[in-house]
């Protein structure tokens, strides 16, 4: 049964955030808001958490999980970035973008694309997500909360609690955060590729 946390969208209560982080540290799986839409999140290295996300979303082994990071310094620990890519990503963060890049040795193999050895990373522009990441002190392994056979992600915390109560450990609700997922840019090839057009503006990558 998932615990439900109703938090302020701009000044999230520290006690509530601390309780959610305790759940994550205890190998929990959470639903939390971001600047694009709700996401499922679990601790780095939590294999059971990844399996639970795959089961909820019916994902295969080729799915790119995303490391949702607090800041650029943290992001740089997990992906390899050259100078040109650094400038492009720096100008777009925090924001509604996911970047696919070659993974460093800090990334567990099970999170990488099996052939490309890449991983998705992003820095959200959202008060609650940032408070959660600051308290956690490491990235959240995440995936958009988009259920199988649904066209749009879930947008209401109470609805997520109601429908996924039996498969989640916590739901953070800070109000509606929209249905448009992040824009996904693949930087693993010589030229950037727009994999998905979403909430982030794409002109600087074209």
mmCIF file of C-alpha atoms in Angstrom:
data_model
loop_
_atom_site.group_PDB
_atom_site.id
_atom_site.type_symbol
_atom_site.label_atom_id
_atom_site.label_comp_id
_atom_site.label_asym_id
_atom_site.label_seq_id
_atom_site.Cartn_x
_atom_site.Cartn_y
_atom_site.Cartn_z
ATOM 1 C CA UNK A 1 0.000 0.000 0.000
ATOM 2 C CA UNK A 2 1.477 3.333 -1.061
ATOM 3 C CA UNK A 3 1.907 6.193 1.387
ATOM 4 C CA UNK A 4 0.442 9.446 0.094
ATOM 5 C CA UNK A 5 2.280 12.756 0.573
ATOM 6 C CA UNK A 6 0.530 16.022 -0.257
ATOM 7 C CA UNK A 7 3.343 18.577 -0.535
ATOM 8 C CA UNK A 8 3.483 22.262 -1.391
ATOM 9 C CA UNK A 9 4.535 22.777 -5.035
ATOM 10 C CA UNK A 10 7.026 25.574 -4.259
ATOM 11 C CA UNK A 11 7.936 25.004 -0.593
ATOM 12 C CA UNK A 12 7.804 21.234 -0.088
ATOM 13 C CA UNK A 13 7.680 20.191 3.565
ATOM 14 C CA UNK A 14 11.073 18.846 4.623
ATOM 15 C CA UNK A 15 9.547 16.217 6.887
ATOM 16 C CA UNK A 16 7.506 14.754 4.043
ATOM 17 C CA UNK A 17 10.488 14.800 1.664
ATOM 18 C CA UNK A 18 12.618 13.101 4.325
ATOM 19 C CA UNK A 19 10.025 10.356 4.750
ATOM 20 C CA UNK A 20 9.949 9.724 0.999
ATOM 21 C CA UNK A 21 13.747 9.526 0.881
ATOM 22 C CA UNK A 22 13.658 6.963 3.703
ATOM 23 C CA UNK A 23 11.293 4.889 1.570
ATOM 24 C CA UNK A 24 13.640 5.163 -1.437
ATOM 25 C CA UNK A 25 16.599 4.119 0.748
ATOM 26 C CA UNK A 26 14.546 1.122 1.865
ATOM 27 C CA UNK A 27 14.378 -0.081 -1.763
ATOM 28 C CA UNK A 28 11.002 1.548 -2.329
ATOM 29 C CA UNK A 29 9.390 2.596 -5.590
ATOM 30 C CA UNK A 30 7.804 6.050 -5.723
ATOM 31 C CA UNK A 31 5.739 8.227 -8.046
ATOM 32 C CA UNK A 32 6.851 11.853 -8.020
ATOM 33 C CA UNK A 33 6.200 15.060 -9.994
ATOM 34 C CA UNK A 34 8.653 16.661 -12.423
ATOM 35 C CA UNK A 35 8.608 19.647 -14.776
ATOM 36 C CA UNK A 36 7.149 17.506 -17.563
ATOM 37 C CA UNK A 37 4.926 14.876 -15.926
ATOM 38 C CA UNK A 38 4.851 12.311 -13.123
ATOM 39 C CA UNK A 39 7.666 9.780 -13.018
ATOM 40 C CA UNK A 40 8.361 6.467 -11.351
ATOM 41 C CA UNK A 41 11.586 6.544 -9.334
ATOM 42 C CA UNK A 42 13.816 4.155 -7.423
ATOM 43 C CA UNK A 43 17.300 4.154 -5.941
ATOM 44 C CA UNK A 44 20.390 3.670 -8.070
ATOM 45 C CA UNK A 45 21.371 0.007 -7.783
ATOM 46 C CA UNK A 46 17.903 -1.200 -6.792
ATOM 47 C CA UNK A 47 17.448 -4.070 -9.266
ATOM 48 C CA UNK A 48 14.074 -5.047 -7.816
ATOM 49 C CA UNK A 49 12.899 -1.452 -8.276
ATOM 50 C CA UNK A 50 13.866 -1.556 -11.970
ATOM 51 C CA UNK A 51 12.006 -4.827 -12.396
ATOM 52 C CA UNK A 52 8.931 -3.272 -10.789
ATOM 53 C CA UNK A 53 9.057 -0.289 -13.177
ATOM 54 C CA UNK A 54 9.390 -2.662 -16.140
ATOM 55 C CA UNK A 55 6.419 -4.676 -14.900
ATOM 56 C CA UNK A 56 4.211 -1.598 -14.395
ATOM 57 C CA UNK A 57 5.048 -0.140 -17.803
ATOM 58 C CA UNK A 58 5.568 -3.426 -19.718
ATOM 59 C CA UNK A 59 9.061 -2.363 -20.804
ATOM 60 C CA UNK A 60 11.668 -4.507 -22.508
ATOM 61 C CA UNK A 61 15.435 -4.613 -21.965
ATOM 62 C CA UNK A 62 16.059 -1.956 -24.639
ATOM 63 C CA UNK A 63 14.250 0.761 -22.689
ATOM 64 C CA UNK A 64 16.428 3.710 -21.704
ATOM 65 C CA UNK A 65 16.006 4.429 -18.025
ATOM 66 C CA UNK A 66 16.815 7.986 -16.967
ATOM 67 C CA UNK A 67 19.079 9.135 -14.164
ATOM 68 C CA UNK A 68 17.301 12.202 -12.816
ATOM 69 C CA UNK A 69 20.043 14.374 -11.299
ATOM 70 C CA UNK A 70 20.021 17.363 -8.965
ATOM 71 C CA UNK A 71 22.636 19.382 -10.839
ATOM 72 C CA UNK A 72 25.240 19.348 -13.579
ATOM 73 C CA UNK A 73 28.062 18.241 -11.283
ATOM 74 C CA UNK A 74 26.113 15.142 -10.340
ATOM 75 C CA UNK A 75 25.132 14.445 -13.933
ATOM 76 C CA UNK A 76 28.789 14.567 -14.972
ATOM 77 C CA UNK A 77 29.624 11.587 -12.753
ATOM 78 C CA UNK A 78 27.478 9.248 -14.823
ATOM 79 C CA UNK A 79 27.923 10.238 -18.479
ATOM 80 C CA UNK A 80 30.797 11.113 -20.795
ATOM 81 C CA UNK A 81 30.464 14.637 -22.216
ATOM 82 C CA UNK A 82 32.761 16.454 -24.651
ATOM 83 C CA UNK A 83 33.032 20.243 -24.759
ATOM 84 C CA UNK A 84 30.514 20.846 -27.542
ATOM 85 C CA UNK A 85 27.902 18.608 -25.917
ATOM 86 C CA UNK A 86 28.639 20.192 -22.541
ATOM 87 C CA UNK A 87 27.733 23.639 -23.836
ATOM 88 C CA UNK A 88 24.525 22.433 -25.493
ATOM 89 C CA UNK A 89 23.320 20.565 -22.405
ATOM 90 C CA UNK A 90 24.385 23.280 -19.991
ATOM 91 C CA UNK A 91 22.302 25.812 -21.907
ATOM 92 C CA UNK A 92 19.247 23.555 -21.618
ATOM 93 C CA UNK A 93 19.349 22.599 -17.954
ATOM 94 C CA UNK A 94 17.507 22.512 -15.720
ATOM 95 C CA UNK A 95 14.603 21.848 -18.020
ATOM 96 C CA UNK A 96 12.298 19.361 -19.718
ATOM 97 C CA UNK A 97 14.998 17.458 -21.579
ATOM 98 C CA UNK A 98 16.420 13.963 -21.396
ATOM 99 C CA UNK A 99 19.875 13.474 -22.908
ATOM 100 C CA UNK A 100 21.189 10.091 -24.045
ATOM 101 C CA UNK A 101 24.954 9.836 -23.596
ATOM 102 C CA UNK A 102 27.694 7.214 -23.186
ATOM 103 C CA UNK A 103 27.637 5.959 -19.607
ATOM 104 C CA UNK A 104 30.599 6.020 -17.215
ATOM 105 C CA UNK A 105 31.606 3.093 -15.000
ATOM 106 C CA UNK A 106 29.474 4.630 -12.231
ATOM 107 C CA UNK A 107 26.343 3.419 -14.027
ATOM 108 C CA UNK A 108 25.224 -0.153 -13.286
ATOM 109 C CA UNK A 109 25.262 -2.243 -16.451
ATOM 110 C CA UNK A 110 21.579 -3.099 -16.089
ATOM 111 C CA UNK A 111 20.712 0.587 -16.598
ATOM 112 C CA UNK A 112 22.608 0.905 -19.867
ATOM 113 C CA UNK A 113 21.292 0.245 -23.345
ATOM 114 C CA UNK A 114 22.538 -3.340 -23.922
ATOM 115 C CA UNK A 115 24.322 -2.552 -27.195
ATOM 116 C CA UNK A 116 25.118 1.157 -27.096
ATOM 117 C CA UNK A 117 26.194 1.334 -23.410
ATOM 118 C CA UNK A 118 24.304 4.606 -23.114
ATOM 119 C CA UNK A 119 21.995 6.002 -20.447
ATOM 120 C CA UNK A 120 19.510 8.855 -20.246
ATOM 121 C CA UNK A 121 20.152 11.779 -17.872
ATOM 122 C CA UNK A 122 18.222 14.895 -16.971
ATOM 123 C CA UNK A 123 17.968 17.771 -14.471
ATOM 124 C CA UNK A 124 14.355 18.764 -13.718
ATOM 125 C CA UNK A 125 13.212 22.334 -13.218
ATOM 126 C CA UNK A 126 10.737 21.500 -10.446
ATOM 127 C CA UNK A 127 10.838 22.499 -6.765
ATOM 128 C CA UNK A 128 9.582 19.187 -5.390
ATOM 129 C CA UNK A 129 11.798 17.019 -7.577
ATOM 130 C CA UNK A 130 14.808 19.179 -6.682
ATOM 131 C CA UNK A 131 14.032 18.961 -2.946
ATOM 132 C CA UNK A 132 13.775 15.197 -3.239
ATOM 133 C CA UNK A 133 17.074 14.892 -5.125
ATOM 134 C CA UNK A 134 18.867 17.227 -2.685
ATOM 135 C CA UNK A 135 17.746 15.143 0.278
ATOM 136 C CA UNK A 136 18.550 11.864 -1.479
ATOM 137 C CA UNK A 137 22.053 12.965 -2.471
ATOM 138 C CA UNK A 138 22.144 10.844 -5.615
ATOM 139 C CA UNK A 139 20.154 10.460 -8.842
ATOM 140 C CA UNK A 140 16.779 8.766 -8.980
ATOM 141 C CA UNK A 141 16.492 6.047 -11.591
ATOM 142 C CA UNK A 142 13.300 7.046 -13.327
ATOM 143 C CA UNK A 143 10.814 6.423 -16.097
ATOM 144 C CA UNK A 144 7.750 8.419 -17.176
ATOM 145 C CA UNK A 145 4.580 7.221 -15.468
ATOM 146 C CA UNK A 146 2.896 6.135 -18.664
ATOM 147 C CA UNK A 147 0.829 2.979 -18.319
ATOM 148 C CA UNK A 148 0.551 0.368 -21.103
ATOM 149 C CA UNK A 149 -2.112 1.112 -23.709
ATOM 150 C CA UNK A 150 -2.465 4.713 -22.473
ATOM 151 C CA UNK A 151 -1.724 7.681 -24.762
ATOM 152 C CA UNK A 152 -0.841 10.164 -21.999
ATOM 153 C CA UNK A 153 0.905 9.970 -18.619
ATOM 154 C CA UNK A 154 -1.141 10.108 -15.425
ATOM 155 C CA UNK A 155 -1.435 13.659 -14.046
ATOM 156 C CA UNK A 156 -3.227 13.462 -10.689
ATOM 157 C CA UNK A 157 -1.537 12.205 -7.542
ATOM 158 C CA UNK A 158 -4.779 10.904 -6.032
ATOM 159 C CA UNK A 159 -5.492 8.942 -9.209
ATOM 160 C CA UNK A 160 -1.998 7.426 -9.162
ATOM 161 C CA UNK A 161 -2.522 6.452 -5.521
ATOM 162 C CA UNK A 162 -5.900 4.943 -6.354
ATOM 163 C CA UNK A 163 -4.830 2.946 -9.414
ATOM 164 C CA UNK A 164 -1.287 1.927 -8.432
ATOM 165 C CA UNK A 165 -1.662 1.615 -4.676
ATOM 166 C CA UNK A 166 -0.720 -2.086 -4.756
ATOM 167 C CA UNK A 167 2.520 -1.644 -6.758
ATOM 168 C CA UNK A 168 4.003 1.582 -5.309
ATOM 169 C CA UNK A 169 5.450 2.462 -1.912
ATOM 170 C CA UNK A 170 4.861 6.242 -2.021
ATOM 171 C CA UNK A 171 3.119 8.912 -4.095
ATOM 172 C CA UNK A 172 4.143 12.584 -3.899
ATOM 173 C CA UNK A 173 1.353 14.925 -4.965
ATOM 174 C CA UNK A 174 2.053 18.628 -5.538
ATOM 175 C CA UNK A 175 -0.673 19.254 -8.088
ATOM 176 C CA UNK A 176 -1.002 18.647 -11.801
ATOM 177 C CA UNK A 177 2.373 18.728 -13.578
ATOM 178 C CA UNK A 178 1.156 18.179 -17.132
ATOM 179 C CA UNK A 179 1.098 15.373 -19.660
ATOM 180 C CA UNK A 180 3.884 16.321 -22.079
ATOM 181 C CA UNK A 181 7.015 14.208 -21.526
ATOM 182 C CA UNK A 182 10.555 15.479 -21.914
ATOM 183 C CA UNK A 183 12.203 16.137 -25.234
ATOM 184 C CA UNK A 184 14.794 13.384 -25.767
ATOM 185 C CA UNK A 185 18.090 14.203 -27.494
ATOM 186 C CA UNK A 186 20.571 11.427 -28.328
ATOM 187 C CA UNK A 187 24.169 12.682 -28.147
ATOM 188 C CA UNK A 188 25.785 9.251 -28.459
ATOM 189 C CA UNK A 189 26.405 9.697 -32.223
ATOM 190 C CA UNK A 190 28.552 12.387 -33.914
ATOM 191 C CA UNK A 191 25.435 14.472 -34.626
ATOM 192 C CA UNK A 192 22.638 15.001 -32.087
ATOM 193 C CA UNK A 193 19.402 13.176 -32.888
ATOM 194 C CA UNK A 194 15.987 14.293 -31.644
ATOM 195 C CA UNK A 195 14.485 10.996 -30.518
ATOM 196 C CA UNK A 196 11.287 12.481 -29.098
ATOM 197 C CA UNK A 197 9.810 15.960 -29.350
ATOM 198 C CA UNK A 198 8.244 16.883 -26.029
ATOM 199 C CA UNK A 199 8.108 19.755 -23.563
ATOM 200 C CA UNK A 200 11.609 21.099 -24.322
ATOM 201 C CA UNK A 201 12.290 23.433 -27.258
ATOM 202 C CA UNK A 202 14.294 21.633 -29.973
ATOM 203 C CA UNK A 203 15.613 24.464 -32.177
ATOM 204 C CA UNK A 204 19.116 24.567 -30.673
ATOM 205 C CA UNK A 205 19.610 20.886 -31.502
ATOM 206 C CA UNK A 206 18.558 21.089 -35.162
#
